[in-house]
Coordinates of C-alpha atoms in Angstrom, one line a residue:
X521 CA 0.0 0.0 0.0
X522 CA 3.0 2.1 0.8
X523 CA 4.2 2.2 -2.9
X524 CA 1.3 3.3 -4.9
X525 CA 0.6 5.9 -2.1
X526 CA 4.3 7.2 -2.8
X527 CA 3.4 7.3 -6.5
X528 CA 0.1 9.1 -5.7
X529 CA 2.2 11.8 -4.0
X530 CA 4.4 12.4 -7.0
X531 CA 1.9 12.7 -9.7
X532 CA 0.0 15.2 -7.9
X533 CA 3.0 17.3 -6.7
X534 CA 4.1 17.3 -10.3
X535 CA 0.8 18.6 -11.9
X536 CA 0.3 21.1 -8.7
X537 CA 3.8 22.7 -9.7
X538 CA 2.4 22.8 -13.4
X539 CA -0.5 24.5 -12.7
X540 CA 1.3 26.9 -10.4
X541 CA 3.7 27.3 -13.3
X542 CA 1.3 28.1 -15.6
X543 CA -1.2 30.2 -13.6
X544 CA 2.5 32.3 -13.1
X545 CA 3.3 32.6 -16.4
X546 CA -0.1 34.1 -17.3
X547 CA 0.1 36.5 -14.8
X548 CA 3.8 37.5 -15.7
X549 CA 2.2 37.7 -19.5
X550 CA -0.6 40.0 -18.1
X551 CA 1.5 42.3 -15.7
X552 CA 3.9 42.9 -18.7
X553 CA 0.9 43.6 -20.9
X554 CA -0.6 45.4 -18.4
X555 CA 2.8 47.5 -18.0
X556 CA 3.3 48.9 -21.6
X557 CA 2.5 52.2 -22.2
X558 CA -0.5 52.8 -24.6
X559 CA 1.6 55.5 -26.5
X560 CA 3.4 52.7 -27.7
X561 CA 2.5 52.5 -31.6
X562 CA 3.6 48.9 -31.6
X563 CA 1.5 48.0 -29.0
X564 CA -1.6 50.1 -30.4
X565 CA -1.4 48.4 -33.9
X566 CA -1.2 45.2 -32.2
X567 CA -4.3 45.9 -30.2
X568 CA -6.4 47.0 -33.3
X569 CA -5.2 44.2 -35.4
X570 CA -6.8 42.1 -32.1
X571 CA -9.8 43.8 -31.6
X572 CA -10.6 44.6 -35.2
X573 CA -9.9 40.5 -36.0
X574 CA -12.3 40.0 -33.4
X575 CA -15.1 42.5 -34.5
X576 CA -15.1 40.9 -37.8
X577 CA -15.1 37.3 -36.8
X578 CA -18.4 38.3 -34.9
X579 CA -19.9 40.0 -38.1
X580 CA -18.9 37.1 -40.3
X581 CA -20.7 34.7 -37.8
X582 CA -24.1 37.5 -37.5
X583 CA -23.9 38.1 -41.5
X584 CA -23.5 34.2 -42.1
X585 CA -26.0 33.4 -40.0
X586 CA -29.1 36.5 -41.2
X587 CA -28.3 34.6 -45.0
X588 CA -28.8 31.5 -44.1
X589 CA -32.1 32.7 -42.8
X590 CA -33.2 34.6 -45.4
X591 CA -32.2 32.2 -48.0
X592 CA -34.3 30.0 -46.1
X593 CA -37.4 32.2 -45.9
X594 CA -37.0 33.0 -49.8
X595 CA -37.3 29.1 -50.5
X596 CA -40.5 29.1 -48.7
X597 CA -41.9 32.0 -50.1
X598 CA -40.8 31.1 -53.5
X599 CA -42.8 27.7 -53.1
X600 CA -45.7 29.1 -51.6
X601 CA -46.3 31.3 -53.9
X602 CA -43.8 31.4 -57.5
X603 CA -46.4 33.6 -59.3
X604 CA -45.8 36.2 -56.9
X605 CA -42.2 36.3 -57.4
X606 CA -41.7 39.4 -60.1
X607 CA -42.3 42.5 -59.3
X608 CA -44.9 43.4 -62.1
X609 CA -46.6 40.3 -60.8
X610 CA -46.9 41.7 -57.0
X611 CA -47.9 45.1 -58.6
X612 CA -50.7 43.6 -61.0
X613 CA -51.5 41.5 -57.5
X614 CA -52.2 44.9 -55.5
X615 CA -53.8 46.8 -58.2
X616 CA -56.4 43.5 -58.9
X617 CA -57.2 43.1 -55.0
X618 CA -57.8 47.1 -55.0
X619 CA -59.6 47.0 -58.0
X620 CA -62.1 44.2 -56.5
X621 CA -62.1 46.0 -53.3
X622 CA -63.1 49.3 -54.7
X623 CA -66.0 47.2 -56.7
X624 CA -67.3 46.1 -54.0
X625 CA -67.6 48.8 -52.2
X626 CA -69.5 51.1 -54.6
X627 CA -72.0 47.9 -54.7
X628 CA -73.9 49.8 -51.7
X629 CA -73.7 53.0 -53.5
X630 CA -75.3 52.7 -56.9
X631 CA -75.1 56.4 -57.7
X632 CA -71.4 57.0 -56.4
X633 CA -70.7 53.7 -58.8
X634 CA -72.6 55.4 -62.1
X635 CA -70.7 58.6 -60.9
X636 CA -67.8 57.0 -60.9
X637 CA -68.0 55.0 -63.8
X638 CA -69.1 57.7 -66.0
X639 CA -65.9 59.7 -65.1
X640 CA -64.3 56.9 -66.2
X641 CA -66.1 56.9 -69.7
X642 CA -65.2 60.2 -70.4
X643 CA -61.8 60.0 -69.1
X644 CA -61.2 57.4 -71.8
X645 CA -63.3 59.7 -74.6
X646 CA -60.9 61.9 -73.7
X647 CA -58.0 59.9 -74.0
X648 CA -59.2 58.6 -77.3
X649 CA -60.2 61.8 -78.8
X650 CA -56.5 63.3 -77.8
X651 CA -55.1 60.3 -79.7
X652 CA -57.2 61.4 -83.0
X653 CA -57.0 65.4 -82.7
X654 CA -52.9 64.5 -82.1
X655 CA -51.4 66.3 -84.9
X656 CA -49.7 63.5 -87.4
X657 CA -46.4 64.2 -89.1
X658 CA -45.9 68.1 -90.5
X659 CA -45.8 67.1 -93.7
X660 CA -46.9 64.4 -96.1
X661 CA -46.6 62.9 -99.8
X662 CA -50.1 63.6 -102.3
X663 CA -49.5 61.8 -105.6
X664 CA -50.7 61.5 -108.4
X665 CA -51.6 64.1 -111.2
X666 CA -55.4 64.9 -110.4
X667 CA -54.7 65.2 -106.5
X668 CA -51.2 67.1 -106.8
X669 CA -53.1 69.8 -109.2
X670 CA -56.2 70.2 -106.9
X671 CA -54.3 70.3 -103.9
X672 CA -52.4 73.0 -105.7
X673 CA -55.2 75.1 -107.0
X674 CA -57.8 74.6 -103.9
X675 CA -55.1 75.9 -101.2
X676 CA -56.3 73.8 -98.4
X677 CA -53.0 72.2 -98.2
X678 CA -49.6 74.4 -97.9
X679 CA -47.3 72.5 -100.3
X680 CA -43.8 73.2 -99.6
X681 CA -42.5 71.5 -102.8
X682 CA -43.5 69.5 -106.0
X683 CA -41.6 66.7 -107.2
X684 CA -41.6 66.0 -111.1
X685 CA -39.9 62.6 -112.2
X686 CA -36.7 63.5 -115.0
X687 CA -37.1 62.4 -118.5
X688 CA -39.7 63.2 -121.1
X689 CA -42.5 62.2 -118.9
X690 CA -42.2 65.4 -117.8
X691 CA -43.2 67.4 -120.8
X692 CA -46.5 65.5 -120.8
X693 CA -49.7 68.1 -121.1
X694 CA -50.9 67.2 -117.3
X695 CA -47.7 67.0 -115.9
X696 CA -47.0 70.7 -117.5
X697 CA -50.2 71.8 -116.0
X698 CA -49.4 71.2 -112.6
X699 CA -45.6 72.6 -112.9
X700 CA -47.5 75.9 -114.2
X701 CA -49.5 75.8 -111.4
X702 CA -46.9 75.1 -108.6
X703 CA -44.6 78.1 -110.4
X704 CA -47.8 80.3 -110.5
X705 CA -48.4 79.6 -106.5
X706 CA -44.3 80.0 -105.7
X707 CA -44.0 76.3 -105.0
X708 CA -40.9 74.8 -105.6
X709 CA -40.2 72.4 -108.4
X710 CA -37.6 69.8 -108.2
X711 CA -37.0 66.8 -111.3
X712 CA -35.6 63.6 -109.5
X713 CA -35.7 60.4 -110.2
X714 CA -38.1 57.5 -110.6
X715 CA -36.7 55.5 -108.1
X716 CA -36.8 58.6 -106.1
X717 CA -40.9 59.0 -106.5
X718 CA -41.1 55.1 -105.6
X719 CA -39.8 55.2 -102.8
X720 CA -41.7 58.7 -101.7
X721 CA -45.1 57.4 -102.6
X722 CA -44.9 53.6 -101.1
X723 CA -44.3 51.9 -104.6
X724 CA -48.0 53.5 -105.7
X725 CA -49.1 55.1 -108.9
X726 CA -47.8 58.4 -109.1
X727 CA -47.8 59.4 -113.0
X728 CA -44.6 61.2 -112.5
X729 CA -45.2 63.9 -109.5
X730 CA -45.3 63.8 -106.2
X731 CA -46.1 66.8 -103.7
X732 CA -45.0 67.5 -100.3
X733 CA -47.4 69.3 -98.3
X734 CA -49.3 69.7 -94.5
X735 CA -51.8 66.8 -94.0
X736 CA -55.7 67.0 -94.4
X737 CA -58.2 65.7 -91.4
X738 CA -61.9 65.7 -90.5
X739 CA -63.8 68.7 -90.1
X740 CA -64.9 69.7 -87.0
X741 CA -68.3 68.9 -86.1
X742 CA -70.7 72.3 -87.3
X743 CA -73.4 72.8 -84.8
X744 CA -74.9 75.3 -86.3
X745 CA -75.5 73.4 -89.7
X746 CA -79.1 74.2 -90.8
X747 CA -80.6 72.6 -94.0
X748 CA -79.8 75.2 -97.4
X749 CA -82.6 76.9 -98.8
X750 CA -82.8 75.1 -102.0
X751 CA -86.2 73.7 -103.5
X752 CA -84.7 69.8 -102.9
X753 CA -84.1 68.4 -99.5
X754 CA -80.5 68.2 -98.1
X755 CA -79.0 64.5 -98.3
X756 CA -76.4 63.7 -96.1
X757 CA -74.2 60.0 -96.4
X758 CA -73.1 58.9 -93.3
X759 CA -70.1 56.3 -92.8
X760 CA -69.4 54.0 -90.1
X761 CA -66.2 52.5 -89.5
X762 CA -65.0 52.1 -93.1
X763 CA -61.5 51.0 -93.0
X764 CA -60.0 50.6 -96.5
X765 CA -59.0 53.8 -97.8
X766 CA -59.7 53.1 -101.4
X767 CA -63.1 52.5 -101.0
X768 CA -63.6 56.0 -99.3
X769 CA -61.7 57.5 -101.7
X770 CA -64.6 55.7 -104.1
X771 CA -67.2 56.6 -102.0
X772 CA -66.0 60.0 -102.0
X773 CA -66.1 60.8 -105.8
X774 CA -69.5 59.3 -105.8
X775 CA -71.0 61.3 -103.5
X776 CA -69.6 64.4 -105.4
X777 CA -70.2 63.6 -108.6
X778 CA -74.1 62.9 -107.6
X779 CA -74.3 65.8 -105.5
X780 CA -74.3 64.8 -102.1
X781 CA -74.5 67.8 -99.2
X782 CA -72.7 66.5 -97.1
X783 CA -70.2 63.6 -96.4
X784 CA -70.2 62.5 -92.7
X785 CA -67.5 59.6 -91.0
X786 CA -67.4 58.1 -87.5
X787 CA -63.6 58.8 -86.2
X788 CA -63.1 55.8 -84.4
X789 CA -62.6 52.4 -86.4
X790 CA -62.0 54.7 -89.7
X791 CA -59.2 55.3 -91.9
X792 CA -57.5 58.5 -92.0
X793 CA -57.8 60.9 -95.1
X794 CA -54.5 60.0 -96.3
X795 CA -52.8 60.6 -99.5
X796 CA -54.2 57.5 -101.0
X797 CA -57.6 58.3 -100.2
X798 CA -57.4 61.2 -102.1
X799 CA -56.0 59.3 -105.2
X800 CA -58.8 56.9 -104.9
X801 CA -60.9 59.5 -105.0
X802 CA -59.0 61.4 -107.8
X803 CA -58.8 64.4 -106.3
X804 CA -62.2 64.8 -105.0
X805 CA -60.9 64.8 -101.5
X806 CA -59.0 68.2 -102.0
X807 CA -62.3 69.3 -102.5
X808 CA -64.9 68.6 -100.5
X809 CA -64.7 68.2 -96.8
X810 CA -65.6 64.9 -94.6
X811 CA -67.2 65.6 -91.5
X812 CA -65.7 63.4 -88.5
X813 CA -68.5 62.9 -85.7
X814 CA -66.6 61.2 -82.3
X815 CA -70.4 59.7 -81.5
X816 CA -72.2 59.3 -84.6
X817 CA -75.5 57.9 -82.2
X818 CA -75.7 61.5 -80.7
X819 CA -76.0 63.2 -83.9
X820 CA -78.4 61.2 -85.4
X821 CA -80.5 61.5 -82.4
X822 CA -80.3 65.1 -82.5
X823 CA -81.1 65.3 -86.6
X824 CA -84.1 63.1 -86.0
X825 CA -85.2 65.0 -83.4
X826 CA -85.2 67.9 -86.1
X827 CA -87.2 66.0 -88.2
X828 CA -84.4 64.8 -90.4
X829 CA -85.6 60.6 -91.4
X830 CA -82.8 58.4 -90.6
X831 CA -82.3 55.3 -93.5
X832 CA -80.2 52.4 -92.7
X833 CA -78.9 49.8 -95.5
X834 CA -79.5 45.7 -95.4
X835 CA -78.6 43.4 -97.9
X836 CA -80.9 41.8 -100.3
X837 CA -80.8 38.9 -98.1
X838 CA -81.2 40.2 -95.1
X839 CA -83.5 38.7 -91.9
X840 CA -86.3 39.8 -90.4
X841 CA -86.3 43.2 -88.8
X842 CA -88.3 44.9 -86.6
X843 CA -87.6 48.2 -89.2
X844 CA -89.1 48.4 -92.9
X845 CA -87.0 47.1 -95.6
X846 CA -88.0 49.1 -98.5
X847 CA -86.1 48.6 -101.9
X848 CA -84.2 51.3 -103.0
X849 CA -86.2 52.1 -106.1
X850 CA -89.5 52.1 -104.0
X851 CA -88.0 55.1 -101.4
X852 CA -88.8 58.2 -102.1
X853 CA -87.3 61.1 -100.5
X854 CA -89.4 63.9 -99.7
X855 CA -87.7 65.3 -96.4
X856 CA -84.1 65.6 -95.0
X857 CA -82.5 62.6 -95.5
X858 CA -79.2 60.9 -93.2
X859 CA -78.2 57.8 -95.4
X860 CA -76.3 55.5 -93.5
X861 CA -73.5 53.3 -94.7
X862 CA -71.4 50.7 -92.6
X863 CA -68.2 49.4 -92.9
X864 CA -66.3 46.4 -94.6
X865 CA -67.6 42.7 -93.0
X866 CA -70.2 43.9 -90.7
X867 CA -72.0 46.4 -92.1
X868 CA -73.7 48.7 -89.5
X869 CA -73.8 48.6 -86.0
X870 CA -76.6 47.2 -83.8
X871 CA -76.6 50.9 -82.4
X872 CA -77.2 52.9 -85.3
X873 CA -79.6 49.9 -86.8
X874 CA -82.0 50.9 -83.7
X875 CA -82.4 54.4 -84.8
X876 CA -83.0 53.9 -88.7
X877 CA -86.6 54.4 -89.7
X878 CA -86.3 52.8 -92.6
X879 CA -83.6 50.1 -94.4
X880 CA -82.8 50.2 -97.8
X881 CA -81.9 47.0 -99.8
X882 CA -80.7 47.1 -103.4
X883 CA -82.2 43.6 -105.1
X884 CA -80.2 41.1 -106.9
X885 CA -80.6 40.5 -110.6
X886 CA -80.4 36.7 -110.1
X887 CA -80.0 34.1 -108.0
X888 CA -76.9 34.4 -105.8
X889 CA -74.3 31.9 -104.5
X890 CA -73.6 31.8 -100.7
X891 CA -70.3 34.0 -100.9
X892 CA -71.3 36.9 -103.3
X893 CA -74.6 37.8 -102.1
X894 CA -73.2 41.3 -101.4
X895 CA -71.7 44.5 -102.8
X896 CA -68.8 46.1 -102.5
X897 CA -69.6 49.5 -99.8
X898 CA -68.3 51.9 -102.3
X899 CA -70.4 50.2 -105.6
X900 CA -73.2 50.1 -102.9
X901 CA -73.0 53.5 -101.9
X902 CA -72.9 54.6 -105.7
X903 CA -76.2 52.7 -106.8
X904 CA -78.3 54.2 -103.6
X905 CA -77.5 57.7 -103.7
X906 CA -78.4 57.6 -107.2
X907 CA -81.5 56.0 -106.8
X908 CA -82.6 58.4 -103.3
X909 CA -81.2 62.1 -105.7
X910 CA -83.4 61.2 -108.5
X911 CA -86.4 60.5 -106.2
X912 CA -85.7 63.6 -103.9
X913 CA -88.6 66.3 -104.0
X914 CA -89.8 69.0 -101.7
X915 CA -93.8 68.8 -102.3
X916 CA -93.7 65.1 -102.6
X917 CA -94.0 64.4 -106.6
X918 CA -91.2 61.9 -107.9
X919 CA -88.5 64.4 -109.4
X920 CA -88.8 62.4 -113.0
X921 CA -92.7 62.4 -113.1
X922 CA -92.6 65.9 -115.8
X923 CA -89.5 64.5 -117.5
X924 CA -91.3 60.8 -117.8
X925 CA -90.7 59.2 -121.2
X926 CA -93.3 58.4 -123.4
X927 CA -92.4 54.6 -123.7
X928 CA -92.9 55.1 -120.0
X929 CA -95.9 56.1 -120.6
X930 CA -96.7 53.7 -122.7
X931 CA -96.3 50.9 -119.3
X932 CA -99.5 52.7 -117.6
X933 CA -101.3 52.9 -120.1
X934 CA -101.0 49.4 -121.4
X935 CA -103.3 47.1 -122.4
X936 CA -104.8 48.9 -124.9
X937 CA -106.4 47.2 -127.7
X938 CA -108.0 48.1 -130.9
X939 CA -109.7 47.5 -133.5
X940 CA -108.0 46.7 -136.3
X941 CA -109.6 47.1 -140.4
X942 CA -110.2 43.9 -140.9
X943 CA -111.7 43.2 -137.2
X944 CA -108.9 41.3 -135.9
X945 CA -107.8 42.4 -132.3
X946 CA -104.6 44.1 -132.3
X947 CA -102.3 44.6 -129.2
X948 CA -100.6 47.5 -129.2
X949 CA -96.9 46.6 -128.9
X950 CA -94.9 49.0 -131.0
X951 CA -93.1 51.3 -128.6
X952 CA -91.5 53.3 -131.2
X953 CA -94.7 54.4 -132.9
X954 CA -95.3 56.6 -129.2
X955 CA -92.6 58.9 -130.0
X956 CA -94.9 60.4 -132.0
X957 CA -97.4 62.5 -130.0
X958 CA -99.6 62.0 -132.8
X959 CA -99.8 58.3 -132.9
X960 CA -100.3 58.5 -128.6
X961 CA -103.3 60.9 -129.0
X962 CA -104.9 58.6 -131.5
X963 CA -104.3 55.3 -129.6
X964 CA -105.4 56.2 -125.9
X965 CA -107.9 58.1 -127.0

């Protein structure tokens, strides 16, 4: 027992002496620490280099630490709810909830909701009819001979300067004429080439002159219109959303050439009067002006409330309708008449349908195939007028009822029969014999 008590003894005097050792060397380390001067610059870098090694040791572990947690948060979020991850998706987000919020809301206020939703109508009129009265580029390219000349001599353009293609199509008669006119008007004239005219007329038909000048729009809407004094009542062709700009330009020389008062266009859904509406219409368009209306169903309301009859067009096959469909050679026009044309594909509008008092149909010659059982708006538009001037009267008799042929005639009074010399019963058939008014006087009566 003696010997492991002996060796018991030794290992712990050993480790007591290390311990003491040690716990004196750290305070030896300390005190000599402790005894350095702090203006010593050794001693101050040292203790910066500690203190700042520390600092960032502890920011590593906090910055370590907030991304692992926020990476952590953004994988849940991302799988809860990966449409919600853009921007422009959280912004649509807020703006839908509002939007629904906001709806139901003005459901217990019915007149706040109307108020509200009408300011929201005419905020977008607005918008719209900013859009359309936004002036388009300061100048642009008329071509052709007929529109460059009239554009020249009518002077509702300012032309800036007239392009004439080099060569001897030049010394043409028309092309002279409208050089003479550009000179006579101080315009200037400038010969370039044809690739040159090409290219400033879109690869279109411009018989050798082009002519830059300031665009043409709709006229302003003219409250105070009131029907002309003239024995015949006024007759006004109104267009809805006809797009193609060479079937206004049609429509257009038409209407002028049958004498039309007045040529009238919705603004929205309609082509612009561009320079190849005016060559459609050869020219016509530097002439007369087209009316744009931004609410076509307010001004017919307003004419028919004047007393003004509003006619619609149909088809020839068109279904049953609630309005009269009348053919066209059958109307007769004994008042102030709005003649209402629609567009390409859909014809008119359910709207303006509601208001016509009558529908016009032009009847087919034969027996159409599905595909064809339709006319063209600008050949439409043609026949009709035609057919509603020559009927136009102001005390109700058909315009042509003084000016009626004989051979006219000649229908009403038919069947007249008469005795022939030998007895036999002759038919009267010859409508060449009633030119004479001879031969008339001695068969009717």
């Amino acid at each position: 027992m003696a010997q492991p008590h002996k060796l018991l003894l030794i290992w712990t005097g050993r480790l007591s002496k290390y311990a003491s050792t040690s716990r004196v060397d750290s305070l030896h380390v300390s005190a000599s620490l402790q005894g350095v001067k702090d203006s010593d610059p050794v001693v101050k870098r040292r203790r910066r280099s500690l203190v700042t090694s520390g600092g960032q040791d502890k920011l590593g572990a906090s910055e370590g630490w907030q991304k692992q947690e926020r990476s952590a948060q953004s994988k849940a979020w991302k799988r809860e709810s990966p449409e919600l991850q853009r921007p422009n998706h959280r912004r649509e987000w807020d703006s839908k909830i509002s939007s629904e919020l906001s709806k139901l809301s003005l459901d217990d206020f019915p007149v706040e909701r109307e108020r509200m939703m009408e300011a929201q109508r005419k905020e977008r009129r607005m918008e719209g009819q900013k859009e359309r009265m936004r002036p388009r580029e300061e100048h642009e390219v008329v071509f052709g001979v007929a529109p460059c000349l009239l554009a020249l001599t009518q002077g509702r353009r300012t032309a800036r300067k007239l392009f004439v293609k080099d060569g001897e199509a030049s010394h043409r008669e028309s092309v002279l004429a409208v050089c003479v006119e550009a000179h006579r008007r101080g315009v200037q004239v400038q010969r370039v080439s044809k690739k040159d005219l090409d290219k400033m007329s879109s690869g279109r038909v411009h018989q050798g002159v082009c002519l830059q000048a300031s665009p043409l729009g709709y006229l302003a809407e003219d409250r105070d219109s009131v029907a002309p004094d003239g024995r015949d009542p006024p007759l006004w062709l109104v267009l809805e959303r006809v797009q193609d700009p060479m079937n206004l330009g049609a429509i257009l020389r038409s209407a002028y050439f049958l004498g039309v008062d007045r040529v009238v266009s919705s603004t929205r859904h309609s082509c612009p009067l561009s320079p190849v509406v005016s060559k459609a219409s050869s020219g016509v368009m530097e002439v007369t002006g087209v009316y744009g209306y931004e609410n076509l169903e307010h001004m017919l309301k307003l004419k028919a409330a004047r007393g003004w009859q509003v006619v619609g067009t149909v088809g020839a096959e068109a279904e049953e309708s609630p309005v009269p469909i009348t053919r066209c050679s059958d109307f007769q026009m004994t008042k102030p008449t709005l003649l209402l044309m629609g567009g390409e594909g859909e014809g008119l509008s359910q709207q303006l349908l509601a208001l016509c008092q009558t529908l016009l149909t032009i009847p087919a010659g034969r027996e159409l195939i599905p595909g064809v059982e339709s006319l063209n708006v600008s050949v439409a538009s043609g026949i009709l007028l035609h057919s509603l001037l020559s009927s136009r009267t102001a005390d109700g008799r058909r315009a042509d009822a003084d000016a009626m042929p004989l051979e006219t005639q000649d229908v009403l009074l038919d069947p007249l029969e008469r005795k022939g010399g030998k007895g036999r019963t002759r038919t009267r058939t010859e409508r060449s014999r009633l030119l004479d008014p001879a031969a008339v006087k001695l068969e009717v009566f």
